[in-house]
């Protein structure tokens, strides 16, 4: 049975967004490792962060309400026009840092310092801490916080990887807030990217808030932009791949057989008996790249002819050609 994020936060399914925020605040303070030294508190702290990440996001919450954790994480088609599930697949994996989420929730303040005083009593229905502010600098600081611009990286892939799909593991280094909400530490992280079959160049894969974190900013999104590696044989045009076939002038005029390679290592012999002009193209349907939205279908393999002209023609042949070829 999957996780029940409502139960994790102590909520009913009809809870409002304000109820979700209050419940996260209460449970995060209760299980924070700096306050709670009991075994399992660190794991509960992470579970509370994941529950808040889902229930505070309307799209994730809607999918969770309909399909549960299995549907949320297993891949659920988003709805197209008229509510028909024909849109791109939505999958969820919690990649957040629970300590960073905690620090961001409290606007970089340390809820355990002298400005946060615990109430008497242990009633979990009450807010366990009351905030006392001196002046308004914290409020102005929180209002001034903006998310840093996205950090872009190229993700270079070969045509073979686009043809079959692949997994890329990208290592990044970023700064993370310590639990005190004031100091930072450097941290390496491996981001896993599942490159789907047929993805187009320029496709963007976003990892929210994986940029550097400081007490005064909202971390930037880290964005990988798909780039095609140059290929030794083909070039890409959308979901088609183009094979430049070099033929002689005689083959262009008299016909030829072109042994055409494919991305999966086969060779397709193509016989041409018509006149092939420079730059003319011929298609082999279904031998290109998978279509991004329907990977069971594929684009075409396009043969683009390059005609090699001779550097010189002997005089007897020239006279013969003058007689045979039309003006």
PDB file of C-alpha atoms in Angstrom, residues 97-202:
ATOM      1  CA  UNK A  97      16.404  18.602   0.510  1.00  0.00           C
ATOM      2  CA  UNK A  98      14.160  18.472   3.622  1.00  0.00           C
ATOM      3  CA  UNK A  99      16.536  20.784   5.501  1.00  0.00           C
ATOM      4  CA  UNK A 100      16.506  23.306   2.650  1.00  0.00           C
ATOM      5  CA  UNK A 101      12.692  23.121   2.504  1.00  0.00           C
ATOM      6  CA  UNK A 102      12.550  23.727   6.254  1.00  0.00           C
ATOM      7  CA  UNK A 103      14.889  26.735   6.018  1.00  0.00           C
ATOM      8  CA  UNK A 104      12.949  28.189   3.080  1.00  0.00           C
ATOM      9  CA  UNK A 105       9.643  27.724   4.877  1.00  0.00           C
ATOM     10  CA  UNK A 106      10.920  29.836   7.783  1.00  0.00           C
ATOM     11  CA  UNK A 107      12.481  32.443   5.423  1.00  0.00           C
ATOM     12  CA  UNK A 108      16.010  31.565   6.525  1.00  0.00           C
ATOM     13  CA  UNK A 109      15.254  32.104  10.239  1.00  0.00           C
ATOM     14  CA  UNK A 110      16.220  29.528  12.834  1.00  0.00           C
ATOM     15  CA  UNK A 111      12.961  28.585  14.584  1.00  0.00           C
ATOM     16  CA  UNK A 112      14.953  27.241  17.540  1.00  0.00           C
ATOM     17  CA  UNK A 113      16.775  30.470  18.410  1.00  0.00           C
ATOM     18  CA  UNK A 114      15.836  32.879  21.195  1.00  0.00           C
ATOM     19  CA  UNK A 115      13.210  34.658  19.090  1.00  0.00           C
ATOM     20  CA  UNK A 116      11.061  31.512  18.973  1.00  0.00           C
ATOM     21  CA  UNK A 117       9.609  30.597  22.359  1.00  0.00           C
ATOM     22  CA  UNK A 118       7.794  27.310  23.011  1.00  0.00           C
ATOM     23  CA  UNK A 119       4.305  27.443  24.442  1.00  0.00           C
ATOM     24  CA  UNK A 120       3.329  25.522  27.524  1.00  0.00           C
ATOM     25  CA  UNK A 121       1.675  22.176  26.943  1.00  0.00           C
ATOM     26  CA  UNK A 122       2.169  19.447  24.388  1.00  0.00           C
ATOM     27  CA  UNK A 123      -1.150  19.642  22.533  1.00  0.00           C
ATOM     28  CA  UNK A 124      -0.354  18.826  18.897  1.00  0.00           C
ATOM     29  CA  UNK A 125      -3.436  20.711  17.735  1.00  0.00           C
ATOM     30  CA  UNK A 126      -1.795  23.923  18.908  1.00  0.00           C
ATOM     31  CA  UNK A 127       1.051  25.686  17.147  1.00  0.00           C
ATOM     32  CA  UNK A 128       4.083  24.559  19.224  1.00  0.00           C
ATOM     33  CA  UNK A 129       5.994  27.841  18.759  1.00  0.00           C
ATOM     34  CA  UNK A 130       5.088  31.491  18.847  1.00  0.00           C
ATOM     35  CA  UNK A 131       7.244  33.946  16.905  1.00  0.00           C
ATOM     36  CA  UNK A 132       8.415  37.194  18.474  1.00  0.00           C
ATOM     37  CA  UNK A 133       9.923  39.714  16.039  1.00  0.00           C
ATOM     38  CA  UNK A 134      12.026  42.738  16.895  1.00  0.00           C
ATOM     39  CA  UNK A 135      11.167  45.390  14.298  1.00  0.00           C
ATOM     40  CA  UNK A 136      10.503  44.433  10.657  1.00  0.00           C
ATOM     41  CA  UNK A 137      13.869  43.711   8.968  1.00  0.00           C
ATOM     42  CA  UNK A 138      13.076  39.989   8.651  1.00  0.00           C
ATOM     43  CA  UNK A 139       9.799  40.727   6.904  1.00  0.00           C
ATOM     44  CA  UNK A 140      11.475  43.058   4.444  1.00  0.00           C
ATOM     45  CA  UNK A 141      14.213  40.501   3.823  1.00  0.00           C
ATOM     46  CA  UNK A 142      11.685  37.743   3.113  1.00  0.00           C
ATOM     47  CA  UNK A 143       9.707  39.979   0.769  1.00  0.00           C
ATOM     48  CA  UNK A 144      12.862  40.880  -1.131  1.00  0.00           C
ATOM     49  CA  UNK A 145      13.885  37.264  -1.742  1.00  0.00           C
ATOM     50  CA  UNK A 146      13.671  36.276  -5.390  1.00  0.00           C
ATOM     51  CA  UNK A 147      14.552  33.089  -7.169  1.00  0.00           C
ATOM     52  CA  UNK A 148      17.865  33.198  -8.987  1.00  0.00           C
ATOM     53  CA  UNK A 149      17.768  32.877 -12.809  1.00  0.00           C
ATOM     54  CA  UNK A 150      17.917  29.304 -14.160  1.00  0.00           C
ATOM     55  CA  UNK A 151      21.326  27.688 -14.513  1.00  0.00           C
ATOM     56  CA  UNK A 152      21.622  26.100 -17.967  1.00  0.00           C
ATOM     57  CA  UNK A 153      23.789  23.136 -18.965  1.00  0.00           C
ATOM     58  CA  UNK A 154      24.091  21.357 -22.312  1.00  0.00           C
ATOM     59  CA  UNK A 155      23.152  17.675 -22.307  1.00  0.00           C
ATOM     60  CA  UNK A 156      24.893  16.169 -25.336  1.00  0.00           C
ATOM     61  CA  UNK A 157      23.464  12.959 -26.746  1.00  0.00           C
ATOM     62  CA  UNK A 158      24.191  10.869 -29.815  1.00  0.00           C
ATOM     63  CA  UNK A 159      21.605   9.963 -32.444  1.00  0.00           C
ATOM     64  CA  UNK A 160      21.891   6.342 -31.313  1.00  0.00           C
ATOM     65  CA  UNK A 161      20.952   7.409 -27.751  1.00  0.00           C
ATOM     66  CA  UNK A 162      17.950   9.339 -29.070  1.00  0.00           C
ATOM     67  CA  UNK A 163      17.002   6.310 -31.183  1.00  0.00           C
ATOM     68  CA  UNK A 164      17.025   3.879 -28.246  1.00  0.00           C
ATOM     69  CA  UNK A 165      16.636   6.149 -25.204  1.00  0.00           C
ATOM     70  CA  UNK A 166      19.196   6.237 -22.425  1.00  0.00           C
ATOM     71  CA  UNK A 167      19.929   7.248 -18.837  1.00  0.00           C
ATOM     72  CA  UNK A 168      22.335  10.097 -18.110  1.00  0.00           C
ATOM     73  CA  UNK A 169      23.789  10.771 -14.675  1.00  0.00           C
ATOM     74  CA  UNK A 170      24.987  14.360 -14.280  1.00  0.00           C
ATOM     75  CA  UNK A 171      27.080  15.452 -11.305  1.00  0.00           C
ATOM     76  CA  UNK A 172      26.569  18.978 -10.025  1.00  0.00           C
ATOM     77  CA  UNK A 173      28.069  20.903  -7.116  1.00  0.00           C
ATOM     78  CA  UNK A 174      25.909  23.368  -5.267  1.00  0.00           C
ATOM     79  CA  UNK A 175      25.681  25.171  -1.938  1.00  0.00           C
ATOM     80  CA  UNK A 176      23.082  24.092   0.603  1.00  0.00           C
ATOM     81  CA  UNK A 177      21.888  25.804   3.771  1.00  0.00           C
ATOM     82  CA  UNK A 178      22.840  24.177   7.037  1.00  0.00           C
ATOM     83  CA  UNK A 179      20.066  23.499   9.561  1.00  0.00           C
ATOM     84  CA  UNK A 180      20.858  26.769  11.329  1.00  0.00           C
ATOM     85  CA  UNK A 181      19.536  28.608   8.245  1.00  0.00           C
ATOM     86  CA  UNK A 182      22.550  30.931   8.180  1.00  0.00           C
ATOM     87  CA  UNK A 183      25.692  29.075   7.107  1.00  0.00           C
ATOM     88  CA  UNK A 184      26.130  27.036   3.925  1.00  0.00           C
ATOM     89  CA  UNK A 185      27.972  23.916   2.899  1.00  0.00           C
ATOM     90  CA  UNK A 186      29.199  22.678  -0.494  1.00  0.00           C
ATOM     91  CA  UNK A 187      27.542  19.510  -1.675  1.00  0.00           C
ATOM     92  CA  UNK A 188      27.847  17.239  -4.706  1.00  0.00           C
ATOM     93  CA  UNK A 189      24.728  15.654  -6.129  1.00  0.00           C
ATOM     94  CA  UNK A 190      24.015  13.205  -8.944  1.00  0.00           C
ATOM     95  CA  UNK A 191      21.003  14.134 -11.070  1.00  0.00           C
ATOM     96  CA  UNK A 192      19.513  11.298 -13.104  1.00  0.00           C
ATOM     97  CA  UNK A 193      17.946  12.093 -16.472  1.00  0.00           C
ATOM     98  CA  UNK A 194      15.886   9.527 -18.358  1.00  0.00           C
ATOM     99  CA  UNK A 195      16.303  10.567 -21.998  1.00  0.00           C
ATOM    100  CA  UNK A 196      13.181   9.386 -23.791  1.00  0.00           C
ATOM    101  CA  UNK A 197      13.244   7.948 -27.298  1.00  0.00           C
ATOM    102  CA  UNK A 198      12.894  10.617 -29.965  1.00  0.00           C
ATOM    103  CA  UNK A 199      13.414  13.678 -27.761  1.00  0.00           C
ATOM    104  CA  UNK A 200      14.098  16.727 -29.918  1.00  0.00           C
ATOM    105  CA  UNK A 201      17.126  18.965 -29.687  1.00  0.00           C
ATOM    106  CA  UNK A 202      16.295  21.834 -27.363  1.00  0.00           C
TER     107      UNK A 202
END
